[in-house]
Coordinates of C-alpha atoms (C1' of nucleotides) and ligand atoms in Angstrom, one line a residue:
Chain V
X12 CA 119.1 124.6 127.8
X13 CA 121.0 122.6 131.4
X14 CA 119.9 122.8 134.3
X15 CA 118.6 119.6 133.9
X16 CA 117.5 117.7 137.3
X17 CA 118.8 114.1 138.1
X18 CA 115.1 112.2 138.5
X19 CA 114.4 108.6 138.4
X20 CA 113.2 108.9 134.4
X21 CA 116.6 110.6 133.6
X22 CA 118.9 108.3 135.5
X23 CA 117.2 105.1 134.1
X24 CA 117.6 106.6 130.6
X25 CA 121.2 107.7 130.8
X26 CA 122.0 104.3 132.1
X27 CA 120.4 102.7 129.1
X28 CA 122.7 104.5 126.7
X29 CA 125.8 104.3 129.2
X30 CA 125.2 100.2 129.0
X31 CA 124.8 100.1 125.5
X32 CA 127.5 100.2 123.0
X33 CA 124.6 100.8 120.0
X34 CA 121.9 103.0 119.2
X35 CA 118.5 102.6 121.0
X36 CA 115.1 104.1 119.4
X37 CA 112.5 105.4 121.5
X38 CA 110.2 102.7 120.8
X39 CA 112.4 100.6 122.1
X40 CA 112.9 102.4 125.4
X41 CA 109.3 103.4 125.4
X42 CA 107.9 99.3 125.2
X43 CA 111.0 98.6 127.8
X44 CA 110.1 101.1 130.3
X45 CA 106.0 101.2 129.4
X46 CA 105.6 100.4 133.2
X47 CA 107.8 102.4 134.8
X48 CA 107.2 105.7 132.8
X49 CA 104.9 107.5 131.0
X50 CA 106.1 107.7 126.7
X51 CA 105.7 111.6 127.1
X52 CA 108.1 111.7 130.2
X53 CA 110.5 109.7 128.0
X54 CA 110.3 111.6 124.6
X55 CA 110.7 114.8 126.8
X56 CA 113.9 113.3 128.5
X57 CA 115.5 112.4 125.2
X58 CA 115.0 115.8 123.8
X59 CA 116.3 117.1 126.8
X60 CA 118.7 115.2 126.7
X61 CA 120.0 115.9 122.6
X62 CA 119.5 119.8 123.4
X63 CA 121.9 119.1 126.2
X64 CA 124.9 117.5 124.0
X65 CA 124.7 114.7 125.6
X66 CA 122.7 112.5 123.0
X67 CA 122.3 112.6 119.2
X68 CA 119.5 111.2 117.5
X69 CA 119.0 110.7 113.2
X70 CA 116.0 108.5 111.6
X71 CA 116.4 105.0 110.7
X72 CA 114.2 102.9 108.9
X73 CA 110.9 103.7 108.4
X74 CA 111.7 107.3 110.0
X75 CA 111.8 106.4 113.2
X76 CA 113.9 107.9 116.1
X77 CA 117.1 106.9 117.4
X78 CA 119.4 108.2 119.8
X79 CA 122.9 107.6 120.9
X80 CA 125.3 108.9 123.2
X81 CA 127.2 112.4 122.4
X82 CA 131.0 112.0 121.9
X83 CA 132.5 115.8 123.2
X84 CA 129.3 117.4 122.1
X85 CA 127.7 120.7 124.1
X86 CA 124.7 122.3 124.1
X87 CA 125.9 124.6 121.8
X88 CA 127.8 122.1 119.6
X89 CA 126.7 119.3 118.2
X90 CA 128.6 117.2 115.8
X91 CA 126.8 114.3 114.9
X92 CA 128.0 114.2 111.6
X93 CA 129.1 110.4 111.1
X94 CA 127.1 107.8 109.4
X95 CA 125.2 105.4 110.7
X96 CA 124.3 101.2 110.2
X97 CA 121.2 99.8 110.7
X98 CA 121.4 95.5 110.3
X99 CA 118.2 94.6 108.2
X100 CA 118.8 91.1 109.9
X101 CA 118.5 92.0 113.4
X102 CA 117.9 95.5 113.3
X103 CA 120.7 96.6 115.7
X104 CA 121.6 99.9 114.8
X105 CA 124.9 101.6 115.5
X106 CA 127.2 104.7 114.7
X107 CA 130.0 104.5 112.3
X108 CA 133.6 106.4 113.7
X109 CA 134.7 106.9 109.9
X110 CA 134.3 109.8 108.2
X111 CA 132.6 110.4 105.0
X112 CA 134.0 112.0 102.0
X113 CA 130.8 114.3 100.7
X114 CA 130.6 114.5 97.2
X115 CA 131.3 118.1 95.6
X116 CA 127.6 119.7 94.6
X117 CA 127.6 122.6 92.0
X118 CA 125.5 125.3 92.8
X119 CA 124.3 124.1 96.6
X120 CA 125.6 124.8 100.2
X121 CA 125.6 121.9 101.9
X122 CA 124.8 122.5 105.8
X123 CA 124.5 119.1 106.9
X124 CA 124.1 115.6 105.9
X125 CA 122.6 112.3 107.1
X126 CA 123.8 108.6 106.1
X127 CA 122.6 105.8 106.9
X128 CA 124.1 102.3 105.7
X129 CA 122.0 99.5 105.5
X130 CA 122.9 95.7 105.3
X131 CA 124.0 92.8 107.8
X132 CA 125.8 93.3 110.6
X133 CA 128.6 90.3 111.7
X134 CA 126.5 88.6 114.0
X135 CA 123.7 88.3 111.0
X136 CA 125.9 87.1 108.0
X137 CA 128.4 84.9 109.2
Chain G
X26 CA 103.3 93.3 89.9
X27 CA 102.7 94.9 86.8
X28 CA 99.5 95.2 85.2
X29 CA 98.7 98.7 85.7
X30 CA 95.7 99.8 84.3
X31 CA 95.7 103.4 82.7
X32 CA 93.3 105.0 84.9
X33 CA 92.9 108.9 85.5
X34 CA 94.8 108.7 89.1
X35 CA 97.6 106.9 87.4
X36 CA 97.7 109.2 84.7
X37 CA 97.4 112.1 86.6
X38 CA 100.3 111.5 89.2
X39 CA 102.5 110.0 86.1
X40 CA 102.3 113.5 84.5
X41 CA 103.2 115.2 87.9
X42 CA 106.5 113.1 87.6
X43 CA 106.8 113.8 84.3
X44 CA 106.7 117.5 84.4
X45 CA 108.6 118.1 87.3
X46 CA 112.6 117.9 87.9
X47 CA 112.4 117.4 91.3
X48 CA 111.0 114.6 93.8
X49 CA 107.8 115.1 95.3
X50 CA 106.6 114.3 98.6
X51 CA 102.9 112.3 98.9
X52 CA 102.1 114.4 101.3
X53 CA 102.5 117.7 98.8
X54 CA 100.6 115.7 96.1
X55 CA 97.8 114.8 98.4
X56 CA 97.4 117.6 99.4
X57 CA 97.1 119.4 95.8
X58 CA 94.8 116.2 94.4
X59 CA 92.8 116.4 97.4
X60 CA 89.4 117.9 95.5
X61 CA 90.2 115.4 93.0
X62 CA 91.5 111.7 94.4
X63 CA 91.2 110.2 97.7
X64 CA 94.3 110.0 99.9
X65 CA 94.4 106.4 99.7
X66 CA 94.2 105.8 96.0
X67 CA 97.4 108.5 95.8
X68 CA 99.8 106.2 98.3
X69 CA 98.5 103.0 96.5
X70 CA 99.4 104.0 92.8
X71 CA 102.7 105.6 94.3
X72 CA 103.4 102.2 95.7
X73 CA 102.2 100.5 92.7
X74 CA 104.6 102.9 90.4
X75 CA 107.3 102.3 92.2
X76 CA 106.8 98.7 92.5
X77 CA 107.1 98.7 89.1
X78 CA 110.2 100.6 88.9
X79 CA 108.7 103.6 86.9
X80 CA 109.1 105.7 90.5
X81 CA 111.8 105.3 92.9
X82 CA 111.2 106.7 97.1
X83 CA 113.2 108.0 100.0
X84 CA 112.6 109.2 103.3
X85 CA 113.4 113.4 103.5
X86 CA 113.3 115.3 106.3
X87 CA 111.1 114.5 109.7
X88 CA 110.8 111.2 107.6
X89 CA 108.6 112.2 104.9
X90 CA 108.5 109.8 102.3
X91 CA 109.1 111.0 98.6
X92 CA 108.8 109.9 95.2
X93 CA 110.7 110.7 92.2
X94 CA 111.2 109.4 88.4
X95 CA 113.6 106.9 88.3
X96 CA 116.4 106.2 85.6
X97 CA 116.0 102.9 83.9
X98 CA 114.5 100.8 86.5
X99 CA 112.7 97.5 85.9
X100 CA 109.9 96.0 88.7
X101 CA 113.1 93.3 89.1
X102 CA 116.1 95.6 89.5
X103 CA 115.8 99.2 91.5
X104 CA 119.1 101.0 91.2
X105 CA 118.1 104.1 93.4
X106 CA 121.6 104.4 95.1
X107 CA 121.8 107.7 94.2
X108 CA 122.0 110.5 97.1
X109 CA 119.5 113.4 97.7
X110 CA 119.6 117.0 98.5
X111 CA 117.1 119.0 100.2
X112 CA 116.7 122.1 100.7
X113 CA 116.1 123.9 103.7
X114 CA 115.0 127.0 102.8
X115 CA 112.2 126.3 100.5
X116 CA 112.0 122.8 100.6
X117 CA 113.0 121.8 97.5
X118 CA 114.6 117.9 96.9
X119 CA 116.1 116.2 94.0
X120 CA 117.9 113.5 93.3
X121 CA 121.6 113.9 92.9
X122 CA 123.2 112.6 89.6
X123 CA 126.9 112.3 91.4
X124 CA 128.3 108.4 92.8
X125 CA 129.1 108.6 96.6
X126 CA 132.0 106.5 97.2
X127 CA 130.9 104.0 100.9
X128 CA 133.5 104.2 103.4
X129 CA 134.6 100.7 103.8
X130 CA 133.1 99.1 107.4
X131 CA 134.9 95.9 108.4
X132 CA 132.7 93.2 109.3
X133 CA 129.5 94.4 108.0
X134 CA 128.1 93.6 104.5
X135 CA 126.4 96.9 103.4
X136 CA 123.7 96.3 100.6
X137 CA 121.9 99.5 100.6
X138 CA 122.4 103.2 101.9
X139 CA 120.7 106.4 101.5
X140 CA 122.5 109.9 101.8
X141 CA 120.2 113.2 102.2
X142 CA 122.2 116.0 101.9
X143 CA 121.1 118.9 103.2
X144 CA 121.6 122.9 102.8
X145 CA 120.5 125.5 100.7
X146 CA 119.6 125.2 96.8
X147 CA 121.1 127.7 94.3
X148 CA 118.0 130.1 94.4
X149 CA 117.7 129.8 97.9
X150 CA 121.6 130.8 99.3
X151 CA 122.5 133.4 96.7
Chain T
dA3 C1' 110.3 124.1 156.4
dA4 C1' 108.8 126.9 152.9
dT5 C1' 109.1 128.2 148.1
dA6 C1' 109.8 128.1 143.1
dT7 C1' 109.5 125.7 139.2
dA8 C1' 111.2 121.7 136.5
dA9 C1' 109.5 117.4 135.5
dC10 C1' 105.8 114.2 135.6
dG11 C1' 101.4 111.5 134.3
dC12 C1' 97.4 111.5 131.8
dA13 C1' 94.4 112.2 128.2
dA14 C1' 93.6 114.1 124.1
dC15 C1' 95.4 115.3 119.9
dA16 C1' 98.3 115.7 115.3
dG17 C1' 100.1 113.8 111.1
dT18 C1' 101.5 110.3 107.9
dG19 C1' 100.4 106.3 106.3
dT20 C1' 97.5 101.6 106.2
dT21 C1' 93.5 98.3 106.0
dG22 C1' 88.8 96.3 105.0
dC23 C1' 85.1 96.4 102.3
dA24 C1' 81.5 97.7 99.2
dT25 C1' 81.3 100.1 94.7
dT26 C1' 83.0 101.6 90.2
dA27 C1' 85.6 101.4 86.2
dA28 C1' 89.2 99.4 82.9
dC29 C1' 89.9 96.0 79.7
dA30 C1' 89.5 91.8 77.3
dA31 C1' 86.4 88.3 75.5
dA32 C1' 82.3 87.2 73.4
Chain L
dT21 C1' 78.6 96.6 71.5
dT22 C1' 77.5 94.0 75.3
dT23 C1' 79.1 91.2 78.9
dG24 C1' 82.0 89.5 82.6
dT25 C1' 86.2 89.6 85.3
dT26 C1' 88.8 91.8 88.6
dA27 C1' 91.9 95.8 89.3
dA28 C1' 91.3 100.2 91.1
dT29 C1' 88.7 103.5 93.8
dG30 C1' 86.4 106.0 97.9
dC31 C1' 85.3 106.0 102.4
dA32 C1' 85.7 105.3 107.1
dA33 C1' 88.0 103.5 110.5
dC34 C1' 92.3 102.4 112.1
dA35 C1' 97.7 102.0 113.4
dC36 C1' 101.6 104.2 114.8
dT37 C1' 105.0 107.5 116.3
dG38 C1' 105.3 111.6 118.3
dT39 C1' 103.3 116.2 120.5
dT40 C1' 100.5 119.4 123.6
dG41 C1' 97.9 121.2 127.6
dC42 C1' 97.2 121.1 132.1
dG43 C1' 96.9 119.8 136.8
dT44 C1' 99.9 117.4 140.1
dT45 C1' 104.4 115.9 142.1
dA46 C1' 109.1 116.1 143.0
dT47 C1' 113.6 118.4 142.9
dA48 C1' 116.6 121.8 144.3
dT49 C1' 117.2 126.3 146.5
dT50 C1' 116.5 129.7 150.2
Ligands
LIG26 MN1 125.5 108.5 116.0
LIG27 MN1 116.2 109.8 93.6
LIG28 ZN1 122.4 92.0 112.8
LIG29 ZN1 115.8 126.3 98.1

DNA sequence: AATATAACGCAACAGTGTTGCATTAACAAA
DNA sequence: TTTGTTAATGCAACACTGTTGCGTTATATT
């Protein structure tokens, strides 16, 4: 992938992630930006976007999409390996910087792995 | 809930659980019970089994949901913490029999998680 | 300024799962 | 066994996230 072109769609939506210290799904950004782009332009920009290193995405709750921003990930790279919380108060959803410890699994090659921790957040259980 | 009557569907998708040792999607059984049971009856006795804690469900890959047998459940009490593998050369998921040990996250009260592991089954990597 | 083509908007579609409602079947009571 | 209650079913239409095809527009290069 690159050669990516700096438009409008792509500037907006890199600014989203750059102001935001969380993880944002595309239905968010798709009912936030409904009038300024088109879904498809946005869906296209975020895959764009992960095949360029510079976002991640996994499923959250109810499968849907999230991304967040790349930390020294390339194109060819990606290591998005760390969990992730989802509040079930507020639904904020955010990437965890510890590392898992994968359990050992006879008989099975593990490639990759997803994780996703759900429960309240600080603001939500005070 | 509870108060399940024993009717061919139920029966039916009961003896798919019970003679298999790995989860199935809904999609996969709808897909085989087609010619036999509408799509709609198949998700509502997969809800209603799980509701009553006879099957437990997960989101797989591409957020597919997925049933399987669960281990001494009650309609009150689900204890499906259990991780899953998947796969990704044939497809295959089960449920994992190991304990994953949370990493600790300051600040946040974590009440549920779900790990999918993913790589290649013992038939599949030889 | 002219050109190449990546990115866009739009509409239609794909796939999984849900809902409303009329009909059927399970089960208990008579 | 017959009857009555209502849970369960089938069907069609829908909801929702995400994708595809294609003609048009905008970016970047020459
Ligand atoms: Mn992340
Ligand atoms: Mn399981
Ligand atoms: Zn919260
Ligand atoms: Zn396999």
């Amino acid at each position: 992938m690159g050669v990516i072109r700096k438009t409008k769609a792509v500037e907006v939506l890199l600014n989203e992630f750059n102001n935001s210290s969380t993880a944002i799904s595309a239905k968010k950004l798709i009912a936030e930006l409904d009038s300024t782009f088109n879904k498809t332009t946005i869906y296209r920009v975020l895959d764009k976007l992960e095949d360029d290193g510079i976002l991640h995405s996994f499923l959250g709750k109810e499968g849907l999409k999230w991304y967040a921003k790349c930390n020294g990930c390339t194109a060819s790279e990606h290591a998005d390996l760390h969990p992730h919380f989802q509040c079930l108060s507020c639904g904020k959803v955010e990437c965890l910087t510890v590392s898992v410890t994968l359990p050992k699994i006879p008989n099975k090659k593990i490639e990759t792995s997803q994780l996703l921790l759900q429960g309240k957040c600080e603001a939500c259980f005070v």
